[in-house]
C-alpha cells in the first residue's frame, strides 16, 4: 500500500477498532459503580431528564463506531478510500466516544440516574468542535483533497457519427433501490413531521436530509452538438450544462462512489462529480478546468457521441498513451 | 439512446428519427415505461423542426411502440421482443426488395416460412 504504511497511518486505521471494543467493555467492567438505567439525556440547564439501560448505551456506541470502522478499512484496503471516509470515522469516534465518556463520568458512583452530574450543552458543543478538528486533521494526514481516482476504460469511444450527421444522445440513471427507499421514507417522514407539527428541529432536519436525497436519486443526461446537459433528481433541478467548446475528450470510466467520498455532487482535485450510483459513467476532460464525472447508463454511447462531435469540429484530443 | 440524422439522406428526417427510437428499444437502451425526450427538446438538439419529431412520434404511436400522454410526453409501451421482430421483418423486406422480389413474392416467401 505504497506510502501509506507509516506508524501514524496505521494508528489511524486500527485505533477505531480498539476504541469500539473499549466503548463496549469499559462500561460493563465498571457496571458496579454505575446506576442502571443511566442518565443519557440532560435538559438545557444540565439536569438529567432521560435514561436508558447501560448495555444499550455501550452496545449502540460500540456498534456505531465498529460499523464505520469496518467500512473505513474495507474501502481503504481496495484502494478506494482516501481521506474522506477516514475523517468521517474519526469524527464519529470522537463524538460517540466522547458522549459515552461524558455519560459514564456523569453517572459514576451515583445511586440513580436522577442523581447524575450536570452535563450541560457546553460539553456537547465542545465535543462537536473537537470531533470536527480531529476529523479535519485525519483528512489532512490521509492526503487531504485527492485526485480523480477513476481510470479510463479503453480508448475514448466513438458512436460512428460522420460529418454531415446530426445526432443527439439521451440517457439516464437511477440510484440503487435501497437508496431510493430510504429517500422516500425520509421524505414521507418529513412530510408527516410537517403535517403533524412534531418538534420543529426534527421536521427541519428531516427536510434538510430529504431534499438532497431526492435530488440525487436519479439523473438525466443529454448530449447535443453544443453541450452536455444534466438534470438532477425527479424534479430535474439543478440543471447544469457543460459546453462542448471546453471539452477535448470523453472517456468511459467505472465510478466507485466511496473513492469520491460518497454520493451526490463531489469535488475532488481536478474533477467535479455527479454520482447517484456505483458503476459506469463518463468523464469529460476539460484542460484548464475541472474534469466532469457523471454516472450514467450506456456511458459508451454518450462518450462516443461527444468524441465524434469533437472530432468533426476538429477539437478532439486523444489521451497521451502511456 | 442515440438518434442520428443524415440531412443529405433520401430517407425523410422523421423516418430517421423513428428508426433511431426503434433501434434504441431493440438494443435495450430504452425499455417499457421509459420516457422519450420532449419533442421540443429533441428538435432543438437535432436542429430540426418540432413537427418533424412529432411526426416520428406519431408514427411510433400508430405502431404501438410508444404512447403519447398529456403532461408526460412520449412513453415507451412496446415490448422489446415485438419491436425486435418488427424491425427484423423490415430488414427482410428491404433485403428482398433489393434483390428484386415483388411484394407478392415476399408475401409468398413469408407464407412459406409460416
Short mmCIF file of C-alpha atoms in Angstrom, two decimals:
data_model
loop_
_atom_site.label_atom_id
_atom_site.label_comp_id
_atom_site.label_asym_id
_atom_site.label_seq_id
_atom_site.Cartn_x
_atom_site.Cartn_y
_atom_site.Cartn_z
CA UNK A 1 0.00 0.00 0.00
CA UNK A 2 2.82 2.34 -1.06
CA UNK A 3 3.42 5.34 1.16
CA UNK A 4 0.50 4.95 3.49
CA UNK A 5 2.04 2.48 5.91
CA UNK A 6 3.64 4.92 8.36
CA UNK A 7 3.05 4.44 12.10
CA UNK A 8 0.61 7.33 12.28
CA UNK A 9 -1.41 5.96 9.36
CA UNK A 10 -1.51 2.52 10.98
CA UNK A 11 -2.80 4.09 14.19
CA UNK A 12 -5.48 5.98 12.27
CA UNK A 13 -6.51 2.74 10.59
CA UNK A 14 -6.62 0.39 13.57
CA UNK A 15 -7.35 2.56 16.59
CA UNK A 16 -11.10 2.97 15.84
CA UNK A 17 -11.43 -0.84 16.13
CA UNK A 18 -9.78 -0.82 19.55
CA UNK A 19 -11.97 2.12 20.60
CA UNK A 20 -15.10 0.22 19.52
CA UNK A 21 -14.13 -2.61 21.91
CA UNK A 22 -13.25 -0.18 24.72
CA UNK A 23 -16.64 1.55 24.35
CA UNK A 24 -18.33 -1.83 24.94
CA UNK A 25 -16.06 -3.35 27.57
CA UNK A 26 -15.29 -0.44 29.91
CA UNK A 27 -18.90 0.45 30.89
CA UNK A 28 -19.61 -3.23 31.53
CA UNK A 29 -16.41 -3.65 33.55
CA UNK A 30 -17.32 -0.82 35.91
CA UNK A 31 -21.03 -1.53 36.00
CA UNK A 32 -20.96 -1.96 39.82
CA UNK A 33 -20.17 1.73 40.12
CA UNK A 34 -22.95 2.83 37.75
CA UNK A 35 -26.70 3.08 38.15
CA UNK A 36 -28.76 1.09 35.65
CA UNK A 37 -30.54 2.68 33.82
CA UNK A 38 -28.09 5.50 33.20
CA UNK A 39 -28.90 9.15 32.72
CA UNK A 40 -28.49 9.68 28.96
CA UNK A 41 -30.19 12.97 28.32
CA UNK A 42 -29.94 16.33 30.01
CA UNK A 43 -32.06 19.45 29.71
CA UNK A 44 -30.60 22.81 28.79
CA UNK A 45 -29.92 23.67 32.42
CA UNK A 46 -27.84 20.48 32.69
CA UNK A 47 -30.24 18.40 34.81
CA UNK A 48 -30.77 14.77 33.70
CA UNK A 49 -34.20 14.23 32.07
CA UNK A 50 -33.89 10.88 30.29
CA UNK A 51 -32.47 7.44 30.96
CA UNK A 52 -31.54 4.24 29.14
CA UNK A 53 -30.16 0.79 30.00
CA UNK A 54 -26.38 0.55 30.42
CA UNK A 55 -25.94 -2.34 27.99
CA UNK A 56 -27.83 -0.48 25.27
CA UNK A 57 -25.66 2.63 25.61
CA UNK A 58 -22.49 0.55 25.46
CA UNK A 59 -23.73 -1.52 22.50
CA UNK A 60 -25.02 1.36 20.40
CA UNK A 61 -21.81 3.39 20.81
CA UNK A 62 -19.59 0.40 20.13
CA UNK A 63 -21.55 -0.88 17.12
CA UNK A 64 -21.81 2.58 15.54
CA UNK A 65 -18.03 3.03 15.70
CA UNK A 66 -17.40 -0.59 14.62
CA UNK A 67 -19.59 -0.34 11.52
CA UNK A 68 -17.98 2.91 10.44
CA UNK A 69 -14.56 1.40 11.08
CA UNK A 70 -15.25 -1.75 9.02
CA UNK A 71 -16.47 0.37 6.10
CA UNK A 72 -13.37 2.54 6.50
CA UNK A 73 -11.00 -0.45 6.46
CA UNK A 74 -12.70 -2.17 3.58
CA UNK A 75 -12.63 0.88 1.36
CA UNK A 76 -9.03 1.57 2.34
CA UNK A 77 -7.91 -1.97 1.53
CA UNK A 78 -9.19 -1.89 -2.03
CA UNK A 79 -7.56 1.48 -2.52
CA UNK A 80 -10.84 3.33 -2.84
CA UNK A 81 -10.69 5.44 0.18
CA UNK A 82 -8.54 8.42 0.58
CA UNK A 83 -9.18 10.98 3.23
CA UNK A 84 -12.95 11.48 3.35
CA UNK A 85 -14.01 8.21 4.97
CA UNK A 86 -11.16 8.39 7.46
CA UNK A 87 -12.24 11.86 8.51
CA UNK A 88 -15.83 10.67 8.93
CA UNK A 89 -14.85 7.65 11.03
CA UNK A 90 -12.71 9.75 13.31
CA UNK A 91 -15.36 12.42 13.63
CA UNK A 92 -17.71 9.64 14.76
CA UNK A 93 -15.12 8.09 17.07
CA UNK A 94 -14.56 11.35 18.92
CA UNK A 95 -18.23 12.28 19.03
CA UNK A 96 -19.59 8.88 20.10
CA UNK A 97 -16.61 8.04 22.30
CA UNK A 98 -16.78 11.46 23.94
CA UNK A 99 -20.54 11.18 24.52
CA UNK A 100 -20.10 7.82 26.19
CA UNK A 101 -17.17 9.02 28.28
CA UNK A 102 -19.10 12.08 29.49
CA UNK A 103 -22.18 9.97 30.15
CA UNK A 104 -20.23 7.40 32.17
CA UNK A 105 -18.41 10.14 34.09
CA UNK A 106 -21.68 11.91 34.91
CA UNK A 107 -23.24 8.69 36.20
CA UNK A 108 -20.20 7.27 38.01
CA UNK A 109 -20.84 6.39 41.69
CA UNK A 110 -24.41 7.78 41.64
CA UNK A 111 -27.28 5.83 43.20
CA UNK A 112 -29.85 6.52 40.48
CA UNK A 113 -29.82 8.24 37.09
CA UNK A 114 -31.69 11.21 38.52
CA UNK A 115 -28.61 11.95 40.64
CA UNK A 116 -26.30 12.12 37.66
CA UNK A 117 -23.97 15.08 37.38
CA UNK A 118 -24.54 18.14 35.23
CA UNK A 119 -23.90 17.60 31.53
CA UNK A 120 -24.66 20.97 30.03
CA UNK A 121 -24.91 21.84 26.32
CA UNK A 122 -21.43 23.36 26.60
CA UNK A 123 -19.80 19.94 26.76
CA UNK A 124 -21.75 18.68 23.77
CA UNK A 125 -20.63 21.72 21.79
CA UNK A 126 -17.02 21.14 22.83
CA UNK A 127 -17.30 17.54 21.63
CA UNK A 128 -18.68 18.50 18.24
CA UNK A 129 -15.91 21.06 17.72
CA UNK A 130 -13.24 18.62 18.91
CA UNK A 131 -14.60 15.89 16.62
CA UNK A 132 -14.55 18.33 13.72
CA UNK A 133 -10.95 19.33 14.40
CA UNK A 134 -9.80 15.71 14.70
CA UNK A 135 -11.73 14.75 11.57
CA UNK A 136 -10.06 17.57 9.66
CA UNK A 137 -6.65 16.53 11.00
CA UNK A 138 -7.17 12.94 9.84
CA UNK A 139 -8.34 14.20 6.46
CA UNK A 140 -5.07 16.14 6.10
CA UNK A 141 -2.88 13.25 7.28
CA UNK A 142 -4.53 10.85 4.82
CA UNK A 143 -3.88 13.13 1.90
CA UNK A 144 -6.45 15.90 2.00
CA UNK A 145 -8.08 16.57 -1.35
CA UNK A 146 -7.47 13.64 -3.64
CA UNK A 147 -7.24 13.50 -7.37
CA UNK A 148 -9.92 11.94 -9.58
CA UNK A 149 -9.46 8.23 -8.81
CA UNK A 150 -11.15 6.76 -11.90
CA UNK A 151 -9.11 5.31 -14.74
CA UNK A 152 -10.43 5.48 -18.31
CA UNK A 153 -11.63 2.10 -19.59
CA UNK A 154 -10.14 1.56 -23.04
CA UNK A 155 -9.58 4.30 -25.61
CA UNK A 156 -12.10 7.11 -25.98
CA UNK A 157 -15.06 5.51 -27.79
CA UNK A 158 -16.83 6.58 -30.99
CA UNK A 159 -20.52 6.34 -31.87
CA UNK A 160 -19.86 6.20 -35.59
CA UNK A 161 -21.18 9.67 -36.35
CA UNK A 162 -19.83 11.21 -39.52
CA UNK A 163 -19.53 14.69 -40.91
CA UNK A 164 -22.92 15.99 -42.01
CA UNK A 165 -24.85 13.93 -39.49
CA UNK A 166 -26.80 15.48 -36.65
CA UNK A 167 -27.13 13.41 -33.55
CA UNK A 168 -28.43 13.54 -30.01
CA UNK A 169 -27.90 11.13 -27.16
CA UNK A 170 -30.18 10.96 -24.16
CA UNK A 171 -29.71 8.72 -21.17
CA UNK A 172 -30.41 8.41 -17.51
CA UNK A 173 -29.51 6.52 -14.41
CA UNK A 174 -31.12 5.78 -11.09
CA UNK A 175 -29.77 5.09 -7.64
CA UNK A 176 -29.92 1.62 -6.10
CA UNK A 177 -33.43 0.64 -4.91
CA UNK A 178 -32.36 0.65 -1.26
CA UNK A 179 -31.17 4.23 -1.55
CA UNK A 180 -34.41 5.28 -3.24
CA UNK A 181 -36.35 3.52 -0.47
CA UNK A 182 -34.50 5.38 2.26
CA UNK A 183 -35.02 8.67 0.42
CA UNK A 184 -38.76 8.02 0.18
CA UNK A 185 -39.07 7.02 3.85
CA UNK A 186 -37.28 10.20 4.93
CA UNK A 187 -39.38 12.31 2.58
CA UNK A 188 -42.64 10.84 3.85
CA UNK A 189 -41.32 11.21 7.40
CA UNK A 190 -40.51 14.86 6.89
CA UNK A 191 -43.90 15.47 5.30
CA UNK A 192 -45.59 13.77 8.24
CA UNK A 193 -43.46 15.73 10.71
CA UNK A 194 -44.51 18.94 8.99
CA UNK A 195 -48.20 17.97 8.89
CA UNK A 196 -48.40 16.74 12.48
CA UNK A 197 -46.17 19.55 13.74
CA UNK A 198 -43.67 17.37 15.51
CA UNK A 199 -40.69 19.03 17.04
CA UNK A 200 -39.59 21.76 14.60
CA UNK A 201 -35.98 20.61 14.95
CA UNK A 202 -36.88 17.06 13.88
CA UNK A 203 -39.02 18.33 11.00
CA UNK A 204 -36.33 20.70 9.80
CA UNK A 205 -33.54 18.13 9.98
CA UNK A 206 -35.69 15.61 8.06
CA UNK A 207 -36.45 18.14 5.35
CA UNK A 208 -32.78 19.08 5.13
CA UNK A 209 -31.96 15.37 4.70
CA UNK A 210 -34.80 14.60 2.29
CA UNK A 211 -34.11 17.35 -0.24
CA UNK A 212 -30.58 16.30 -1.22
CA UNK A 213 -31.66 12.65 -1.25
CA UNK A 214 -34.48 13.41 -3.70
CA UNK A 215 -32.05 15.43 -5.74
CA UNK A 216 -29.66 12.53 -6.09
CA UNK A 217 -31.91 9.50 -6.66
CA UNK A 218 -31.64 9.85 -10.42
CA UNK A 219 -30.25 11.97 -13.21
CA UNK A 220 -30.81 12.53 -16.92
CA UNK A 221 -28.12 13.37 -19.44
CA UNK A 222 -28.38 14.85 -22.93
CA UNK A 223 -25.56 15.20 -25.38
CA UNK A 224 -26.25 17.58 -28.26
CA UNK A 225 -23.78 19.17 -30.64
CA UNK A 226 -23.32 22.16 -28.35
CA UNK A 227 -23.35 20.86 -24.80
CA UNK A 228 -23.67 18.05 -22.31
CA UNK A 229 -26.63 18.83 -20.07
CA UNK A 230 -27.66 17.03 -16.89
CA UNK A 231 -30.86 17.21 -14.91
CA UNK A 232 -30.73 16.02 -11.31
CA UNK A 233 -33.39 14.05 -9.46
CA UNK A 234 -37.09 13.72 -10.07
CA UNK A 235 -37.62 17.46 -10.35
CA UNK A 236 -34.78 17.93 -12.83
CA UNK A 237 -33.22 20.54 -10.58
CA UNK A 238 -30.49 21.59 -10.64
CA UNK A 239 -29.87 21.56 -14.36
CA UNK A 240 -26.28 22.01 -15.42
CA UNK A 241 -24.86 22.45 -18.89
CA UNK A 242 -21.25 21.89 -19.89
CA UNK A 243 -20.46 23.44 -23.29
CA UNK A 244 -18.58 21.16 -25.69
CA UNK A 245 -16.23 24.02 -26.56
CA UNK A 246 -14.42 23.46 -23.26
CA UNK A 247 -14.22 19.68 -23.63
CA UNK A 248 -11.47 17.89 -25.56
CA UNK A 249 -12.43 14.26 -24.95
CA UNK A 250 -14.96 12.00 -23.22
CA UNK A 251 -13.90 8.78 -21.52
CA UNK A 252 -15.80 5.80 -20.15
CA UNK A 253 -14.98 5.14 -16.51
CA UNK A 254 -16.02 2.87 -13.66
CA UNK A 255 -17.18 5.09 -10.81
CA UNK A 256 -16.76 3.96 -7.22
CA UNK A 257 -18.67 6.47 -5.09
CA UNK A 258 -16.58 5.97 -1.95
CA UNK A 259 -13.47 6.86 -3.90
CA UNK A 260 -15.04 10.29 -4.35
CA UNK A 261 -16.08 10.45 -0.72
CA UNK A 262 -19.65 9.33 -1.35
CA UNK A 263 -22.73 10.06 -3.42
CA UNK A 264 -24.09 13.36 -4.69
CA UNK A 265 -22.08 16.28 -6.05
CA UNK A 266 -18.44 15.66 -5.21
CA UNK A 267 -15.40 17.82 -5.56
CA UNK A 268 -12.01 16.16 -5.84
CA UNK A 269 -8.75 17.56 -7.12
CA UNK A 270 -9.14 18.19 -10.84
CA UNK A 271 -12.72 16.93 -11.11
CA UNK A 272 -16.32 17.59 -10.18
CA UNK A 273 -18.50 14.50 -9.97
CA UNK A 274 -22.26 13.89 -10.18
CA UNK A 275 -22.73 10.49 -8.58
CA UNK A 276 -26.02 8.70 -8.00
CA UNK A 277 -24.77 5.11 -8.04
CA UNK A 278 -21.79 2.84 -8.45
CA UNK A 279 -20.79 1.69 -11.94
CA UNK A 280 -20.29 3.05 -15.41
CA UNK A 281 -20.01 6.73 -16.11
CA UNK A 282 -18.34 9.28 -18.33
CA UNK A 283 -15.55 11.72 -17.72
CA UNK A 284 -15.46 14.97 -19.69
CA UNK A 285 -11.84 16.03 -19.98
CA UNK A 286 -11.50 19.83 -19.80
CA UNK A 287 -7.98 21.25 -19.86
CA UNK A 288 -7.52 24.23 -17.61
CA UNK A 289 -10.79 23.47 -15.83
CA UNK A 290 -12.04 20.65 -13.63
CA UNK A 291 -12.99 17.45 -15.43
CA UNK A 292 -16.62 16.42 -15.07
CA UNK A 293 -17.60 12.92 -13.93
CA UNK A 294 -21.19 11.77 -14.47
CA UNK A 295 -22.66 8.36 -13.64
CA UNK A 296 -24.95 7.32 -16.49
CA UNK A 297 -26.18 4.09 -18.10
CA UNK A 298 -24.88 3.42 -21.61
CA UNK A 299 -21.80 5.56 -20.94
CA UNK A 300 -20.04 4.38 -24.12
CA UNK A 301 -22.86 5.81 -26.26
CA UNK A 302 -22.68 9.20 -24.59
CA UNK A 303 -18.89 9.39 -24.66
CA UNK A 304 -18.87 8.12 -28.26
CA UNK A 305 -21.15 10.87 -29.49
CA UNK A 306 -19.24 13.58 -27.63
CA UNK A 307 -15.97 12.38 -29.16
CA UNK A 308 -17.47 12.19 -32.65
CA UNK A 309 -18.83 15.72 -32.42
CA UNK A 310 -15.45 16.98 -31.17
CA UNK A 311 -13.79 15.07 -33.99
CA UNK A 312 -15.99 16.65 -36.68
CA UNK A 313 -15.32 20.05 -35.14
CA UNK A 314 -11.58 19.32 -35.12
CA UNK A 315 -11.24 19.71 -31.36
CA UNK A 316 -10.83 16.11 -30.20
CA UNK A 317 -7.56 15.42 -28.37
CA UNK A 318 -6.69 11.78 -27.63
CA UNK A 319 -5.22 10.76 -24.28
CA UNK A 320 -1.45 10.52 -24.17
CA UNK A 321 -0.64 6.85 -24.40
CA UNK A 322 1.41 5.55 -21.52
CA UNK B 1 -30.44 6.41 -26.65
CA UNK B 2 -28.62 7.68 -29.71
CA UNK B 3 -30.59 9.27 -32.52
CA UNK B 4 -28.70 10.33 -35.61
CA UNK B 5 -29.84 12.18 -38.69
CA UNK B 6 -28.25 12.31 -42.09
CA UNK B 7 -29.51 15.55 -43.57
CA UNK B 8 -28.38 14.64 -47.10
CA UNK B 9 -30.07 11.22 -46.98
CA UNK B 10 -33.08 10.38 -49.17
CA UNK B 11 -34.79 8.86 -46.13
CA UNK B 12 -37.09 11.53 -44.65
CA UNK B 13 -35.91 13.04 -41.35
CA UNK B 14 -38.98 11.86 -39.40
CA UNK B 15 -38.37 8.32 -40.62
CA UNK B 16 -34.75 8.51 -39.47
CA UNK B 17 -35.85 9.65 -36.01
CA UNK B 18 -38.41 6.84 -35.75
CA UNK B 19 -35.75 4.34 -36.83
CA UNK B 20 -33.43 5.69 -34.14
CA UNK B 21 -36.04 5.16 -31.43
CA UNK B 22 -36.85 1.65 -32.71
CA UNK B 23 -33.17 0.74 -32.71
CA UNK B 24 -32.76 2.10 -29.18
CA UNK B 25 -35.63 -0.12 -27.99
CA UNK B 26 -34.24 -3.08 -29.90
CA UNK B 27 -30.82 -2.60 -28.32
CA UNK B 28 -32.50 -2.18 -24.93
CA UNK B 29 -31.11 1.32 -24.44
CA UNK B 30 -34.66 2.26 -23.53
CA UNK B 31 -37.35 -0.01 -22.17
CA UNK B 32 -41.08 -0.15 -21.43
CA UNK B 33 -42.10 2.78 -19.22
CA UNK B 34 -39.18 4.96 -20.23
CA UNK B 35 -39.93 8.48 -21.33
CA UNK B 36 -38.62 9.77 -24.64
CA UNK B 37 -37.23 13.29 -24.72
CA UNK B 38 -39.81 16.02 -25.21
CA UNK B 39 -40.38 16.76 -28.91
CA UNK B 40 -39.28 20.37 -28.48
CA UNK B 41 -36.08 19.33 -26.67
CA UNK B 42 -35.20 16.67 -29.26
CA UNK B 43 -35.96 19.02 -32.16
CA UNK B 44 -33.69 21.68 -30.72
CA UNK B 45 -30.87 19.19 -30.10
CA UNK B 46 -31.16 17.72 -33.61
CA UNK B 47 -31.67 21.12 -35.20
CA UNK B 48 -34.93 20.13 -36.92
CA UNK B 49 -38.50 21.41 -36.82
CA UNK B 50 -40.53 20.23 -33.83
CA UNK B 51 -43.22 18.91 -36.19
CA UNK B 52 -40.66 16.53 -37.71
CA UNK B 53 -40.13 14.96 -34.30
CA UNK B 54 -43.87 14.90 -33.60
CA UNK B 55 -44.42 13.15 -36.94
CA UNK B 56 -41.90 10.47 -35.96
CA UNK B 57 -43.56 10.07 -32.57
CA UNK B 58 -46.99 9.81 -34.21
CA UNK B 59 -45.72 7.01 -36.47
CA UNK B 60 -44.28 5.18 -33.45
CA UNK B 61 -47.59 5.63 -31.62
CA UNK B 62 -49.51 4.15 -34.54
CA UNK B 63 -47.16 1.16 -34.46
CA UNK B 64 -47.89 0.65 -30.76
CA UNK B 65 -44.29 1.40 -29.80
CA UNK B 66 -44.99 4.48 -27.72
CA UNK B 67 -47.92 6.21 -26.09
CA UNK B 68 -48.41 9.97 -26.01
CA UNK B 69 -49.54 11.07 -22.56
CA UNK B 70 -50.60 14.56 -21.77
CA UNK B 71 -48.10 16.09 -19.40
CA UNK B 72 -45.76 13.12 -19.51
CA UNK B 73 -44.82 13.20 -23.17
CA UNK B 74 -43.98 10.08 -25.15
CA UNK B 75 -43.63 6.88 -23.12
CA UNK B 76 -42.36 3.56 -24.48
CA UNK B 77 -45.05 0.85 -24.25
CA UNK B 78 -43.97 -1.55 -26.99
CA UNK B 79 -42.49 -4.79 -25.76
CA UNK B 80 -38.90 -5.16 -26.82
CA UNK B 81 -39.42 -8.61 -28.39
CA UNK B 82 -42.32 -7.39 -30.55
CA UNK B 83 -40.43 -4.33 -31.70
CA UNK B 84 -37.43 -6.52 -32.44
CA UNK B 85 -39.48 -8.86 -34.64
CA UNK B 86 -40.95 -5.91 -36.48
CA UNK B 87 -37.50 -4.44 -37.04
CA UNK B 88 -36.17 -7.77 -38.35
CA UNK B 89 -39.10 -8.06 -40.73
CA UNK B 90 -38.40 -4.59 -42.06
CA UNK B 91 -34.85 -5.72 -42.71
CA UNK B 92 -36.03 -8.84 -44.50
CA UNK B 93 -38.42 -6.84 -46.68
CA UNK B 94 -35.68 -4.35 -47.55
CA UNK B 95 -33.32 -7.20 -48.47
CA UNK B 96 -36.00 -8.91 -50.58
CA UNK B 97 -36.74 -5.70 -52.48
CA UNK B 98 -33.07 -5.14 -53.07
CA UNK B 99 -32.78 -8.45 -54.93
CA UNK B 100 -35.88 -7.55 -56.94
CA UNK B 101 -38.66 -9.54 -55.30
CA UNK B 102 -42.15 -8.08 -55.68
CA UNK B 103 -44.45 -7.59 -52.70
CA UNK B 104 -46.41 -10.71 -53.77
CA UNK B 105 -43.17 -12.71 -53.91
CA UNK B 106 -42.25 -11.52 -50.41
CA UNK B 107 -45.68 -12.49 -49.10
CA UNK B 108 -45.31 -15.90 -50.71
CA UNK B 109 -41.94 -16.35 -49.06
CA UNK B 110 -43.38 -15.34 -45.69
CA UNK B 111 -46.29 -17.73 -46.19
CA UNK B 112 -43.79 -20.48 -46.94
CA UNK B 113 -41.88 -19.69 -43.78
CA UNK B 114 -45.10 -19.97 -41.77
#
